[in-house]
């Protein structure tokens, strides 16, 4: 049985985008520039939120990027340059445990 390794040096970066095209552009840029090892795009979701006093209901795409904590600041800057929203949802979630070979792969892909 493969062992799990506690590795808080890795994160999942959760990003909502207005559509799949923008999510794909951010994903490809992150991977090509070694800012992320892998990106998952969930093309269709509904978001409900309040913005500037208005209740909003929007169709959005969800982007999840697997990377290292040390890559976060540069990745966030890149997302902000490519994202059309004034205040995009960009949240980093720590990876507490994971398959050691997969985490090693993230390390290799983002180095």
PDB file of C-alpha atoms in Angstrom:
ATOM      1  CA  UNK A   1       0.000   0.000   0.000  1.00  0.00           C
ATOM      2  CA  UNK A   2       1.384   3.418  -0.951  1.00  0.00           C
ATOM      3  CA  UNK A   3       2.026   5.753   1.932  1.00  0.00           C
ATOM      4  CA  UNK A   4       0.597   9.230   2.244  1.00  0.00           C
ATOM      5  CA  UNK A   5       2.881  12.111   3.057  1.00  0.00           C
ATOM      6  CA  UNK A   6       1.942  15.291   4.921  1.00  0.00           C
ATOM      7  CA  UNK A   7       3.057  18.082   2.594  1.00  0.00           C
ATOM      8  CA  UNK A   8       1.826  21.577   3.370  1.00  0.00           C
ATOM      9  CA  UNK A   9       4.187  22.964   0.743  1.00  0.00           C
ATOM     10  CA  UNK A  10       1.607  22.092  -1.923  1.00  0.00           C
ATOM     11  CA  UNK A  11      -1.702  23.870  -2.569  1.00  0.00           C
ATOM     12  CA  UNK A  12      -4.819  23.777  -4.693  1.00  0.00           C
ATOM     13  CA  UNK A  13      -5.635  27.177  -6.168  1.00  0.00           C
ATOM     14  CA  UNK A  14      -9.399  27.579  -6.625  1.00  0.00           C
ATOM     15  CA  UNK A  15     -10.378  30.177  -9.237  1.00  0.00           C
ATOM     16  CA  UNK A  16     -13.786  31.042 -10.646  1.00  0.00           C
ATOM     17  CA  UNK A  17     -13.926  32.445 -14.171  1.00  0.00           C
ATOM     18  CA  UNK A  18     -16.742  33.869 -16.296  1.00  0.00           C
ATOM     19  CA  UNK A  19     -16.450  31.049 -18.853  1.00  0.00           C
ATOM     20  CA  UNK A  20     -14.510  27.990 -19.976  1.00  0.00           C
ATOM     21  CA  UNK A  21     -12.439  29.942 -22.521  1.00  0.00           C
ATOM     22  CA  UNK A  22     -10.923  32.184 -19.845  1.00  0.00           C
ATOM     23  CA  UNK A  23     -10.392  29.215 -17.517  1.00  0.00           C
ATOM     24  CA  UNK A  24      -8.542  27.406 -20.336  1.00  0.00           C
ATOM     25  CA  UNK A  25      -6.389  30.454 -21.108  1.00  0.00           C
ATOM     26  CA  UNK A  26      -5.358  30.772 -17.444  1.00  0.00           C
ATOM     27  CA  UNK A  27      -4.793  27.005 -17.150  1.00  0.00           C
ATOM     28  CA  UNK A  28      -2.597  26.767 -20.244  1.00  0.00           C
ATOM     29  CA  UNK A  29      -0.574  29.813 -19.189  1.00  0.00           C
ATOM     30  CA  UNK A  30      -0.041  28.417 -15.679  1.00  0.00           C
ATOM     31  CA  UNK A  31       1.109  25.038 -16.993  1.00  0.00           C
ATOM     32  CA  UNK A  32       3.275  26.438 -19.806  1.00  0.00           C
ATOM     33  CA  UNK A  33       5.026  28.803 -17.388  1.00  0.00           C
ATOM     34  CA  UNK A  34       5.537  26.059 -14.747  1.00  0.00           C
ATOM     35  CA  UNK A  35       3.359  27.936 -12.241  1.00  0.00           C
ATOM     36  CA  UNK A  36       1.157  24.882 -11.858  1.00  0.00           C
ATOM     37  CA  UNK A  37       1.524  21.158 -12.476  1.00  0.00           C
ATOM     38  CA  UNK A  38      -2.052  20.439 -13.483  1.00  0.00           C
ATOM     39  CA  UNK A  39      -5.296  22.338 -13.907  1.00  0.00           C
ATOM     40  CA  UNK A  40      -8.842  21.026 -13.784  1.00  0.00           C
ATOM     41  CA  UNK A  41     -11.704  22.915 -15.390  1.00  0.00           C
ATOM     42  CA  UNK A  42     -15.299  22.328 -14.418  1.00  0.00           C
ATOM     43  CA  UNK A  43     -16.989  24.163 -17.278  1.00  0.00           C
ATOM     44  CA  UNK A  44     -20.421  24.948 -15.890  1.00  0.00           C
ATOM     45  CA  UNK A  45     -21.548  25.981 -12.434  1.00  0.00           C
ATOM     46  CA  UNK A  46     -23.915  28.549 -10.971  1.00  0.00           C
ATOM     47  CA  UNK A  47     -22.656  31.177  -8.546  1.00  0.00           C
ATOM     48  CA  UNK A  48     -24.903  33.305  -6.350  1.00  0.00           C
ATOM     49  CA  UNK A  49     -23.352  36.276  -4.571  1.00  0.00           C
ATOM     50  CA  UNK A  50     -23.865  39.887  -3.642  1.00  0.00           C
ATOM     51  CA  UNK A  51     -21.755  42.450  -5.483  1.00  0.00           C
ATOM     52  CA  UNK A  52     -22.021  46.207  -5.004  1.00  0.00           C
ATOM     53  CA  UNK A  53     -25.422  45.860  -3.351  1.00  0.00           C
ATOM     54  CA  UNK A  54     -26.932  43.634  -6.040  1.00  0.00           C
ATOM     55  CA  UNK A  55     -27.792  39.946  -5.803  1.00  0.00           C
ATOM     56  CA  UNK A  56     -26.045  38.238  -8.708  1.00  0.00           C
ATOM     57  CA  UNK A  57     -26.647  34.823 -10.241  1.00  0.00           C
ATOM     58  CA  UNK A  58     -24.047  33.901 -12.850  1.00  0.00           C
ATOM     59  CA  UNK A  59     -22.893  30.909 -14.848  1.00  0.00           C
ATOM     60  CA  UNK A  60     -19.168  30.445 -14.275  1.00  0.00           C
ATOM     61  CA  UNK A  61     -16.398  27.918 -14.797  1.00  0.00           C
ATOM     62  CA  UNK A  62     -14.282  26.577 -11.968  1.00  0.00           C
ATOM     63  CA  UNK A  63     -10.529  26.227 -12.346  1.00  0.00           C
ATOM     64  CA  UNK A  64      -8.406  24.268  -9.850  1.00  0.00           C
ATOM     65  CA  UNK A  65      -4.626  24.459 -10.191  1.00  0.00           C
ATOM     66  CA  UNK A  66      -2.248  22.162  -8.296  1.00  0.00           C
ATOM     67  CA  UNK A  67       1.035  23.851  -7.393  1.00  0.00           C
ATOM     68  CA  UNK A  68       3.574  24.654  -4.682  1.00  0.00           C
ATOM     69  CA  UNK A  69       3.138  27.330  -2.039  1.00  0.00           C
ATOM     70  CA  UNK A  70       6.308  28.967  -3.380  1.00  0.00           C
ATOM     71  CA  UNK A  71       4.634  29.482  -6.789  1.00  0.00           C
ATOM     72  CA  UNK A  72       1.485  31.114  -5.411  1.00  0.00           C
ATOM     73  CA  UNK A  73       2.396  34.820  -5.622  1.00  0.00           C
ATOM     74  CA  UNK A  74       3.556  34.603  -9.231  1.00  0.00           C
ATOM     75  CA  UNK A  75       0.540  32.460 -10.165  1.00  0.00           C
ATOM     76  CA  UNK A  76      -1.850  34.934  -8.551  1.00  0.00           C
ATOM     77  CA  UNK A  77      -0.250  37.838 -10.432  1.00  0.00           C
ATOM     78  CA  UNK A  78      -0.636  35.929 -13.712  1.00  0.00           C
ATOM     79  CA  UNK A  79      -4.283  35.086 -12.981  1.00  0.00           C
ATOM     80  CA  UNK A  80      -5.034  38.731 -12.166  1.00  0.00           C
ATOM     81  CA  UNK A  81      -3.528  39.824 -15.503  1.00  0.00           C
ATOM     82  CA  UNK A  82      -5.618  37.315 -17.456  1.00  0.00           C
ATOM     83  CA  UNK A  83      -8.871  37.502 -15.482  1.00  0.00           C
ATOM     84  CA  UNK A  84     -11.489  40.088 -16.565  1.00  0.00           C
ATOM     85  CA  UNK A  85     -13.178  40.555 -13.174  1.00  0.00           C
ATOM     86  CA  UNK A  86     -12.353  43.443 -10.839  1.00  0.00           C
ATOM     87  CA  UNK A  87     -12.276  41.138  -7.796  1.00  0.00           C
ATOM     88  CA  UNK A  88     -11.843  37.529  -8.962  1.00  0.00           C
ATOM     89  CA  UNK A  89     -12.187  34.584  -6.607  1.00  0.00           C
ATOM     90  CA  UNK A  90      -8.662  33.227  -6.144  1.00  0.00           C
ATOM     91  CA  UNK A  91      -8.212  31.065  -3.050  1.00  0.00           C
ATOM     92  CA  UNK A  92      -5.319  28.800  -2.068  1.00  0.00           C
ATOM     93  CA  UNK A  93      -6.138  25.660  -0.114  1.00  0.00           C
ATOM     94  CA  UNK A  94      -3.345  23.652   1.558  1.00  0.00           C
ATOM     95  CA  UNK A  95      -2.788  20.036   0.598  1.00  0.00           C
ATOM     96  CA  UNK A  96      -2.317  18.387   3.986  1.00  0.00           C
ATOM     97  CA  UNK A  97      -1.811  14.829   2.756  1.00  0.00           C
ATOM     98  CA  UNK A  98      -1.411  13.138  -0.574  1.00  0.00           C
ATOM     99  CA  UNK A  99       0.042  10.334  -2.603  1.00  0.00           C
ATOM    100  CA  UNK A 100       3.816  10.818  -2.438  1.00  0.00           C
ATOM    101  CA  UNK A 101       4.389  10.038  -6.141  1.00  0.00           C
ATOM    102  CA  UNK A 102       1.745  12.576  -7.153  1.00  0.00           C
ATOM    103  CA  UNK A 103       3.206  15.254  -4.861  1.00  0.00           C
ATOM    104  CA  UNK A 104       6.680  14.514  -6.247  1.00  0.00           C
ATOM    105  CA  UNK A 105       5.231  14.977  -9.738  1.00  0.00           C
ATOM    106  CA  UNK A 106       3.845  18.419  -8.742  1.00  0.00           C
ATOM    107  CA  UNK A 107       7.315  19.296  -7.439  1.00  0.00           C
ATOM    108  CA  UNK A 108       8.972  18.225 -10.687  1.00  0.00           C
ATOM    109  CA  UNK A 109       6.446  19.971 -12.967  1.00  0.00           C
ATOM    110  CA  UNK A 110       6.713  23.312 -11.151  1.00  0.00           C
ATOM    111  CA  UNK A 111      10.505  23.429 -10.893  1.00  0.00           C
TER     112      UNK A 111
END
